[in-house]
Amino acid sequence: MNVILVGPPGAGKGTQAETIVEHFKIPHVSTGDMFRDAVRQGTELGKRAQEYMNAGKLVPDEVTIGIVKERLSQPDCDKGFLLDGFPRTVVQAEALDGIMESLGKKIEIVVNIAVPDEIIVERIVGRRSCKKCNTVYHTKFNPPKVEGICDKCGEPLFQRADDQEATAVQRLRVYAEQTNPVLDFYAQKGVVKDIDGNRARAAVWEDVKKVLESYDNN
Ligand code: ADP
Ligand code: AMP
């Protein structure tokens, strides 16, 4: 099952991804997580990506496409994968078609998690993330059991540098301009499933599960 999760920043992609990968036993391929790991490790990729990320802009296509190509070629992606945060431009979507063709695979389903902009900013500014395992929390909507500590691995939580209100607004602008056309790209292929993400996490998951199971059983 080769799945893409689409939706504006803060829609709940990473949150749903945690449950999807556990339930369907496929790897979570998040370009945002890959870039943040690279920034933490101080690699050349991290140094290149950081300035774009902090400004709420997209990392250039050629850089992003390169890391995805390498990741999807790894053996754990053979039985399927969940792409989260990629593709974010039509150029990336076209490149992904080429990558899939070269691997003899295809994108079967694009799950679009829709949430209105006015809800998004509160979600983003309250987000707290674990540096070690990338689990996401929210100070109000999904707090950890012990404040500031990851339930899963006991590491301290942090607030992403790009999770400030001004950067969140900029990222929403970038999404509207550059990523909305990606949805049209996949809608033309008839593979998009829309999910109302403006509900509690468990209710969103029920719908996501139904959509993916109906595909998985085909
Ligand atoms: P994305 O990966 O799409 O950027 P996240 O999964 O990181 O979004 O979610 C953004 C923030 O919103 C996080 O703090 C998360 O805990 C919170 N969140 C996710 N899903 C919901 C939901 N259904 N209702 C309320 N808050 C949510
Ligand atoms: P995310 O974790 O998905 O919210 O991504 C955080 C940041 O990483 C984005 O604002 C971009 O700067 C960068 N990024 C993640 N995925 C991509 C992508 N597919 N194309 C370009 N930049 C990306």
Coordinates of C-alpha atoms in Angstrom, one line a residue, residues 14-209:
G14 CA 2.1 13.4 11.7
T15 CA -0.5 12.5 14.4
Q16 CA -2.5 10.3 12.1
A17 CA 0.7 8.8 10.7
E18 CA 1.6 7.4 14.1
T19 CA -1.5 5.3 14.2
I20 CA -1.5 4.4 10.4
V21 CA 2.0 3.0 10.5
E22 CA 1.3 1.0 13.6
H23 CA -1.9 -0.5 12.2
F24 CA -0.8 -1.1 8.6
K25 CA 2.9 -1.9 9.4
I26 CA 4.3 0.4 6.7
P27 CA 7.2 2.9 7.2
H28 CA 6.5 6.6 7.9
V29 CA 8.4 8.7 5.4
S30 CA 8.2 12.3 6.6
T31 CA 10.4 14.8 4.8
G32 CA 9.9 17.3 7.6
D33 CA 11.3 14.7 10.1
M34 CA 14.1 13.9 7.8
F35 CA 15.1 17.5 7.5
R36 CA 14.8 18.1 11.2
D37 CA 17.0 15.1 11.9
A38 CA 19.6 16.4 9.4
V39 CA 19.5 19.8 11.1
R40 CA 20.1 18.2 14.5
Q41 CA 23.0 16.1 13.2
G42 CA 24.5 19.2 11.5
T43 CA 24.9 17.5 8.1
E44 CA 25.3 19.5 4.9
L45 CA 21.7 18.7 4.1
G46 CA 20.6 20.1 7.4
K47 CA 22.6 23.2 6.9
R48 CA 21.0 23.8 3.6
A49 CA 17.5 23.0 4.7
Q50 CA 17.5 25.0 8.0
E51 CA 17.2 28.5 6.6
Y52 CA 14.3 27.6 4.4
M53 CA 12.5 25.8 7.3
N54 CA 12.9 28.7 9.7
A55 CA 11.6 31.1 7.2
G56 CA 8.5 29.0 6.6
K57 CA 9.6 28.3 3.0
L58 CA 10.0 25.1 1.0
V59 CA 13.4 23.5 0.7
P60 CA 14.3 23.5 -3.0
D61 CA 12.8 20.7 -5.1
E62 CA 16.1 19.1 -6.2
V63 CA 17.2 18.7 -2.6
T64 CA 13.9 17.3 -1.4
I65 CA 13.4 15.0 -4.4
G66 CA 16.9 13.5 -3.9
I67 CA 16.3 12.5 -0.3
V68 CA 12.9 10.9 -1.1
K69 CA 14.2 8.9 -4.0
E70 CA 16.9 7.5 -1.8
R71 CA 14.5 6.7 1.1
L72 CA 11.8 5.0 -1.1
S73 CA 14.5 2.8 -2.7
Q74 CA 15.3 1.2 0.7
P75 CA 14.0 -2.4 1.3
D76 CA 11.6 -1.5 4.1
C77 CA 9.5 0.4 1.6
D78 CA 9.1 -2.7 -0.7
K79 CA 5.7 -3.6 0.8
G80 CA 4.4 0.0 0.9
F81 CA 5.0 3.3 2.6
L82 CA 3.3 6.3 4.0
L83 CA 4.6 9.6 2.6
D84 CA 3.9 12.6 4.8
G85 CA 4.8 16.1 3.7
F86 CA 5.8 15.1 0.2
P87 CA 5.1 16.0 -2.5
R88 CA 4.5 19.7 -1.8
T89 CA 4.9 21.1 -5.3
V90 CA 3.8 19.9 -8.7
V91 CA 7.4 19.4 -9.7
Q92 CA 7.9 17.1 -6.7
A93 CA 4.7 15.2 -7.7
E94 CA 5.9 14.7 -11.3
A95 CA 9.3 13.6 -10.0
L96 CA 7.6 11.1 -7.7
D97 CA 5.8 9.6 -10.7
G98 CA 9.2 9.0 -12.2
I99 CA 10.6 7.5 -9.0
M100 CA 7.6 5.2 -8.7
E101 CA 7.9 4.1 -12.3
S102 CA 11.6 3.3 -11.9
L103 CA 10.8 1.2 -8.8
G104 CA 7.9 -0.5 -10.6
K105 CA 5.3 0.9 -8.1
K106 CA 2.5 3.4 -8.1
I107 CA 0.8 5.8 -5.7
E108 CA -2.5 4.1 -4.9
I109 CA -4.2 6.6 -2.6
V110 CA -3.8 10.2 -1.5
V111 CA -5.5 11.0 1.9
N112 CA -6.3 14.7 2.1
I113 CA -6.8 15.9 5.7
A114 CA -8.7 19.2 5.5
V115 CA -8.7 21.7 8.4
P116 CA -9.7 25.4 8.1
D117 CA -6.9 27.9 8.5
E118 CA -8.3 29.6 11.6
I119 CA -8.0 26.2 13.5
I120 CA -4.5 25.5 12.2
V121 CA -2.6 28.3 13.9
E122 CA -3.7 27.3 17.4
R123 CA -2.7 23.7 16.6
I124 CA 0.7 24.8 15.4
V125 CA 1.7 27.2 18.2
G126 CA 0.7 24.6 20.8
R127 CA 2.6 21.8 19.2
R128 CA 5.4 20.1 21.1
S129 CA 7.6 17.5 19.6
C130 CA 10.0 14.8 20.8
K131 CA 13.5 15.2 19.3
K132 CA 14.2 11.5 19.7
C133 CA 11.2 9.7 18.4
N134 CA 9.3 12.6 16.6
T135 CA 6.1 12.0 18.4
V136 CA 3.9 15.1 18.5
Y137 CA 1.8 16.5 21.3
H138 CA -0.3 19.6 21.9
T139 CA -0.3 21.6 25.1
K140 CA -4.1 21.6 25.1
F141 CA -5.4 19.1 22.7
N142 CA -3.0 16.2 23.2
P143 CA -0.8 16.8 26.3
P144 CA 1.8 14.3 27.4
K145 CA 1.2 12.5 30.8
V146 CA 4.0 14.5 32.4
E147 CA 4.3 18.1 31.2
G148 CA 7.2 18.6 28.8
I149 CA 8.2 14.9 28.7
C150 CA 7.6 12.3 25.8
D151 CA 5.3 9.5 27.0
K152 CA 7.0 7.1 24.7
C153 CA 10.7 7.6 25.3
G154 CA 11.0 10.0 28.4
E155 CA 12.9 12.7 26.5
P156 CA 12.2 16.4 27.0
L157 CA 9.8 17.9 24.4
F158 CA 10.6 21.0 22.4
Q159 CA 8.9 23.6 20.3
R160 CA 9.9 23.7 16.7
A161 CA 11.6 26.9 15.6
D162 CA 9.0 27.2 12.8
D163 CA 6.0 26.8 15.1
Q164 CA 5.6 30.5 15.8
E165 CA 2.5 32.3 14.7
A166 CA 4.1 34.4 12.0
T167 CA 5.9 31.4 10.5
A168 CA 2.7 29.4 10.7
V169 CA 0.8 32.0 8.7
Q170 CA 3.7 32.1 6.1
R171 CA 3.6 28.3 5.8
L172 CA -0.2 28.4 5.2
R173 CA 0.4 30.9 2.4
V174 CA 3.0 28.6 0.9
Y175 CA 0.6 25.7 1.1
A176 CA -2.2 27.5 -0.7
E177 CA 0.2 28.7 -3.5
Q178 CA 2.4 25.7 -4.0
T179 CA 0.7 22.6 -2.5
N180 CA -3.0 23.0 -3.4
P181 CA -2.1 22.4 -7.1
V182 CA -0.6 19.0 -6.0
L183 CA -4.1 18.0 -4.9
D184 CA -5.5 18.9 -8.4
F185 CA -2.7 16.8 -9.9
Y186 CA -3.8 13.7 -8.0
A187 CA -7.5 14.5 -8.3
Q188 CA -7.1 14.2 -12.0
K189 CA -5.8 10.7 -11.4
G190 CA -8.9 9.9 -9.3
V191 CA -6.9 8.8 -6.2
V192 CA -7.8 11.5 -3.6
K193 CA -9.9 10.8 -0.5
D194 CA -10.9 13.8 1.5
I195 CA -11.1 13.5 5.3
D196 CA -12.6 16.2 7.6
G197 CA -9.6 16.8 10.0
N198 CA -11.5 19.3 12.1
R199 CA -12.6 16.7 14.6
A200 CA -11.0 14.9 17.5
R201 CA -8.0 12.7 16.7
A202 CA -9.9 9.4 17.2
A203 CA -12.8 10.4 14.9
V204 CA -10.3 11.4 12.2
W205 CA -8.5 8.1 12.6
E206 CA -11.8 6.1 12.2
D207 CA -12.3 7.7 8.8
V208 CA -8.7 7.3 7.8
K209 CA -8.7 3.6 8.8

